[in-house]
Amino acid sequence: LGSTLNCVLVLQMLSQGMWYTQNTTQCLPGVNEKVAKKLTGAGKGSLPALAHFAQSDYNKALGLLKRSGLQHNRAAAACKVCCALPLLEARAEVEEGGACVSLEISMRNFRKRATAYAPRFPKAKQEGWYAILAREATDECLALKRLGFQHRGRLRTKLRAEGSGGLEGCHVVLA
């Protein structure tokens, strides 16, 4: 499991052109370490938190970015990016028999053939996620699936734990 998560982490770092230790908001236009610290102090120190905030109340998010030290044009550009970011909602259920997890994921802000926001990556990259069925206690990766929303804003998939003794102590990770 640790090796799988590290590989996903390396892929994400390459796509974003950032170290995993950096604040995720620093990929936004004009957001540097100083601005990121102010956003963290305001409780919006991660890209998902800021995207949720911007999508629910654009004007308040714009004001927060400006109070954090961005000029209006940069704050508006960062807010625009946040409003275009996909937000996922996931639901997992263990199916009868106990060897399979049914996963239903829906995306807010769905766009056909959307490209990921990766301003430092040299070419367009399709949005996508990894679904990982894991048992953390034994560091096992039971299933790994690449997910992409190409034609619809909702998808259903199954993660099977073949010959692993059932799903006792398992988790689903979306990365």
mmCIF file of C-alpha atoms in Angstrom:
data_model
loop_
_atom_site.group_PDB
_atom_site.id
_atom_site.type_symbol
_atom_site.label_atom_id
_atom_site.label_comp_id
_atom_site.label_asym_id
_atom_site.label_seq_id
_atom_site.Cartn_x
_atom_site.Cartn_y
_atom_site.Cartn_z
ATOM 1 C CA LEU A 1 0.000 0.000 0.000
ATOM 2 C CA GLY A 2 2.770 2.411 0.916
ATOM 3 C CA SER A 3 4.502 1.894 -2.438
ATOM 4 C CA THR A 4 1.247 2.400 -4.344
ATOM 5 C CA LEU A 5 0.437 5.620 -2.504
ATOM 6 C CA ASN A 6 3.989 6.881 -3.052
ATOM 7 C CA CYS A 7 3.692 6.235 -6.811
ATOM 8 C CA VAL A 8 0.408 8.176 -6.929
ATOM 9 C CA LEU A 9 2.056 10.964 -4.928
ATOM 10 C CA VAL A 10 4.993 11.153 -7.364
ATOM 11 C CA LEU A 11 2.593 11.335 -10.323
ATOM 12 C CA GLN A 12 0.680 14.150 -8.641
ATOM 13 C CA MET A 13 3.890 16.049 -7.845
ATOM 14 C CA LEU A 14 5.065 15.739 -11.458
ATOM 15 C CA SER A 15 1.732 16.948 -12.806
ATOM 16 C CA GLN A 16 1.504 19.908 -10.429
ATOM 17 C CA GLY A 17 5.203 20.806 -10.482
ATOM 18 C CA MET A 18 5.187 21.033 -6.685
ATOM 19 C CA TRP A 19 6.508 19.025 -3.753
ATOM 20 C CA TYR A 20 3.886 17.239 -1.700
ATOM 21 C CA THR A 21 5.077 19.215 1.333
ATOM 22 C CA GLN A 22 3.995 22.511 -0.252
ATOM 23 C CA ASN A 23 0.594 23.963 0.478
ATOM 24 C CA THR A 24 -1.767 22.909 -2.328
ATOM 25 C CA THR A 25 -3.106 26.437 -2.733
ATOM 26 C CA GLN A 26 0.316 27.475 -4.084
ATOM 27 C CA CYS A 27 -0.592 26.086 -7.513
ATOM 28 C CA LEU A 28 -3.102 28.951 -7.896
ATOM 29 C CA PRO A 29 -2.149 32.127 -9.804
ATOM 30 C CA GLY A 30 -0.263 34.534 -7.556
ATOM 31 C CA VAL A 31 -0.444 32.393 -4.408
ATOM 32 C CA ASN A 32 2.962 32.153 -2.769
ATOM 33 C CA GLU A 33 4.021 30.747 0.602
ATOM 34 C CA LYS A 34 3.107 33.954 2.458
ATOM 35 C CA VAL A 35 -0.418 34.047 0.988
ATOM 36 C CA ALA A 36 -0.828 30.307 1.598
ATOM 37 C CA LYS A 37 -0.002 30.785 5.308
ATOM 38 C CA LYS A 38 -2.642 33.500 5.586
ATOM 39 C CA LEU A 39 -5.194 31.229 3.911
ATOM 40 C CA THR A 40 -4.286 28.465 6.369
ATOM 41 C CA GLY A 41 -4.804 30.893 9.236
ATOM 42 C CA ALA A 42 -8.272 31.648 7.864
ATOM 43 C CA GLY A 43 -9.154 27.927 7.735
ATOM 44 C CA LYS A 44 -8.894 27.659 3.935
ATOM 45 C CA GLY A 45 -5.351 26.304 3.693
ATOM 46 C CA SER A 46 -6.007 23.496 1.228
ATOM 47 C CA LEU A 47 -7.123 23.578 -2.373
ATOM 48 C CA PRO A 48 -10.289 21.504 -1.716
ATOM 49 C CA ALA A 49 -11.320 23.786 1.165
ATOM 50 C CA LEU A 50 -10.746 26.920 -0.897
ATOM 51 C CA ALA A 51 -12.538 25.412 -3.940
ATOM 52 C CA HIS A 52 -15.593 24.502 -1.823
ATOM 53 C CA PHE A 53 -15.606 28.005 -0.375
ATOM 54 C CA ALA A 54 -15.249 29.724 -3.774
ATOM 55 C CA GLN A 55 -17.960 27.589 -5.335
ATOM 56 C CA SER A 56 -20.385 28.297 -2.502
ATOM 57 C CA ASP A 57 -19.649 32.033 -2.110
ATOM 58 C CA TYR A 58 -17.471 33.590 -4.815
ATOM 59 C CA ASN A 59 -17.457 37.123 -3.357
ATOM 60 C CA LYS A 60 -16.393 36.013 0.122
ATOM 61 C CA ALA A 61 -13.632 33.832 -1.376
ATOM 62 C CA LEU A 62 -12.458 36.750 -3.503
ATOM 63 C CA GLY A 63 -12.387 38.960 -0.403
ATOM 64 C CA LEU A 64 -10.404 36.340 1.523
ATOM 65 C CA LEU A 65 -7.815 36.084 -1.250
ATOM 66 C CA LYS A 66 -7.482 39.869 -1.355
ATOM 67 C CA ARG A 67 -7.112 40.086 2.443
ATOM 68 C CA SER A 68 -4.436 37.378 2.202
ATOM 69 C CA GLY A 69 -2.303 39.677 0.062
ATOM 70 C CA LEU A 70 -3.348 39.194 -3.567
ATOM 71 C CA GLN A 71 -4.201 42.111 -5.815
ATOM 72 C CA HIS A 72 -7.701 42.074 -7.305
ATOM 73 C CA ASN A 73 -6.686 40.650 -10.726
ATOM 74 C CA ARG A 74 -4.674 37.795 -9.171
ATOM 75 C CA ALA A 75 -7.376 37.089 -6.599
ATOM 76 C CA ALA A 76 -10.032 36.966 -9.350
ATOM 77 C CA ALA A 77 -7.853 34.598 -11.425
ATOM 78 C CA ALA A 78 -7.316 32.310 -8.417
ATOM 79 C CA CYS A 79 -11.042 32.378 -7.609
ATOM 80 C CA LYS A 80 -11.909 31.533 -11.220
ATOM 81 C CA VAL A 81 -9.623 28.494 -11.094
ATOM 82 C CA CYS A 82 -11.174 27.378 -7.778
ATOM 83 C CA CYS A 83 -14.669 27.640 -9.251
ATOM 84 C CA ALA A 84 -13.677 25.446 -12.203
ATOM 85 C CA LEU A 85 -12.078 22.689 -10.116
ATOM 86 C CA PRO A 86 -13.965 19.402 -9.893
ATOM 87 C CA LEU A 87 -15.336 18.367 -6.518
ATOM 88 C CA LEU A 88 -16.046 14.687 -5.939
ATOM 89 C CA GLU A 89 -18.641 13.004 -3.788
ATOM 90 C CA ALA A 90 -18.149 9.286 -3.190
ATOM 91 C CA ARG A 91 -20.190 6.512 -1.635
ATOM 92 C CA ALA A 92 -18.890 3.000 -1.018
ATOM 93 C CA GLU A 93 -20.901 -0.088 -0.084
ATOM 94 C CA VAL A 94 -19.790 -3.628 0.608
ATOM 95 C CA GLU A 95 -21.694 -5.961 -1.686
ATOM 96 C CA GLU A 96 -23.250 -9.240 -0.618
ATOM 97 C CA GLY A 97 -20.626 -11.900 -0.150
ATOM 98 C CA GLY A 98 -18.156 -9.431 1.315
ATOM 99 C CA ALA A 99 -15.416 -9.604 -1.349
ATOM 100 C CA CYS A 100 -16.387 -6.564 -3.421
ATOM 101 C CA VAL A 101 -16.886 -2.859 -2.800
ATOM 102 C CA SER A 102 -19.305 -0.963 -5.007
ATOM 103 C CA LEU A 103 -18.150 2.615 -5.483
ATOM 104 C CA GLU A 104 -20.345 5.433 -6.784
ATOM 105 C CA ILE A 105 -18.673 8.759 -7.484
ATOM 106 C CA SER A 106 -20.261 11.941 -8.744
ATOM 107 C CA MET A 107 -18.473 15.092 -9.853
ATOM 108 C CA ARG A 108 -19.634 18.627 -9.356
ATOM 109 C CA ASN A 109 -18.618 20.947 -12.233
ATOM 110 C CA PHE A 110 -18.473 18.123 -14.765
ATOM 111 C CA ARG A 111 -17.094 19.066 -18.185
ATOM 112 C CA LYS A 112 -16.634 16.595 -21.054
ATOM 113 C CA ARG A 113 -13.006 15.796 -21.830
ATOM 114 C CA ALA A 114 -11.839 18.197 -19.133
ATOM 115 C CA THR A 115 -8.157 18.733 -18.626
ATOM 116 C CA ALA A 116 -6.599 18.901 -15.194
ATOM 117 C CA TYR A 117 -5.488 22.229 -13.812
ATOM 118 C CA ALA A 118 -1.719 21.762 -14.015
ATOM 119 C CA PRO A 119 -0.173 25.084 -15.060
ATOM 120 C CA ARG A 120 3.410 23.847 -14.683
ATOM 121 C CA PHE A 121 2.906 20.643 -16.710
ATOM 122 C CA PRO A 122 4.063 21.056 -20.333
ATOM 123 C CA LYS A 123 0.972 19.585 -22.025
ATOM 124 C CA ALA A 124 -2.733 19.060 -21.440
ATOM 125 C CA LYS A 125 -3.465 16.264 -18.985
ATOM 126 C CA GLN A 126 -6.815 14.540 -18.641
ATOM 127 C CA GLU A 127 -8.486 14.715 -15.225
ATOM 128 C CA GLY A 128 -8.430 11.423 -13.397
ATOM 129 C CA TRP A 129 -8.250 9.747 -10.017
ATOM 130 C CA TYR A 130 -7.171 6.449 -8.522
ATOM 131 C CA ALA A 131 -9.468 4.301 -6.405
ATOM 132 C CA ILE A 132 -7.499 2.075 -4.053
ATOM 133 C CA LEU A 133 -8.929 -0.702 -1.894
ATOM 134 C CA ALA A 134 -6.477 -1.155 0.949
ATOM 135 C CA ARG A 135 -5.889 -2.876 4.246
ATOM 136 C CA GLU A 136 -3.721 -0.482 6.222
ATOM 137 C CA ALA A 137 -2.923 -2.826 9.112
ATOM 138 C CA THR A 138 -0.989 -5.155 6.781
ATOM 139 C CA ASP A 139 0.048 -2.476 4.236
ATOM 140 C CA GLU A 140 -1.820 -4.339 1.472
ATOM 141 C CA CYS A 141 -3.173 -2.853 -1.734
ATOM 142 C CA LEU A 142 -6.046 -5.170 -2.651
ATOM 143 C CA ALA A 143 -7.311 -3.318 -5.730
ATOM 144 C CA LEU A 144 -6.256 -0.318 -7.792
ATOM 145 C CA LYS A 145 -8.334 1.312 -10.504
ATOM 146 C CA ARG A 146 -7.784 4.441 -12.613
ATOM 147 C CA LEU A 147 -10.976 6.486 -12.877
ATOM 148 C CA GLY A 148 -11.879 9.083 -15.458
ATOM 149 C CA PHE A 149 -15.092 10.986 -16.109
ATOM 150 C CA GLN A 150 -15.117 11.215 -19.896
ATOM 151 C CA HIS A 151 -18.785 11.375 -20.836
ATOM 152 C CA ARG A 152 -20.783 11.653 -17.617
ATOM 153 C CA GLY A 153 -20.508 13.358 -14.260
ATOM 154 C CA ARG A 154 -21.230 10.133 -12.395
ATOM 155 C CA LEU A 155 -19.593 6.738 -12.473
ATOM 156 C CA ARG A 156 -19.985 3.380 -10.802
ATOM 157 C CA THR A 157 -17.278 0.815 -10.415
ATOM 158 C CA LYS A 158 -16.425 -2.219 -8.320
ATOM 159 C CA LEU A 159 -13.249 -2.960 -6.447
ATOM 160 C CA ARG A 160 -12.745 -6.677 -5.847
ATOM 161 C CA ALA A 161 -10.583 -8.133 -3.108
ATOM 162 C CA GLU A 162 -9.682 -11.481 -4.690
ATOM 163 C CA GLY A 163 -8.549 -14.168 -2.246
ATOM 164 C CA SER A 164 -7.683 -11.738 0.509
ATOM 165 C CA GLY A 165 -9.893 -12.967 3.326
ATOM 166 C CA GLY A 166 -12.746 -10.534 2.859
ATOM 167 C CA LEU A 167 -12.931 -6.828 3.514
ATOM 168 C CA GLU A 168 -12.337 -6.800 7.268
ATOM 169 C CA GLY A 169 -10.319 -3.695 8.157
ATOM 170 C CA CYS A 170 -10.278 -2.337 4.578
ATOM 171 C CA HIS A 171 -10.495 1.269 3.403
ATOM 172 C CA VAL A 172 -11.180 2.900 0.055
ATOM 173 C CA VAL A 173 -8.796 5.708 -0.862
ATOM 174 C CA LEU A 174 -9.471 8.190 -3.676
ATOM 175 C CA ALA A 175 -6.313 9.947 -4.823
#
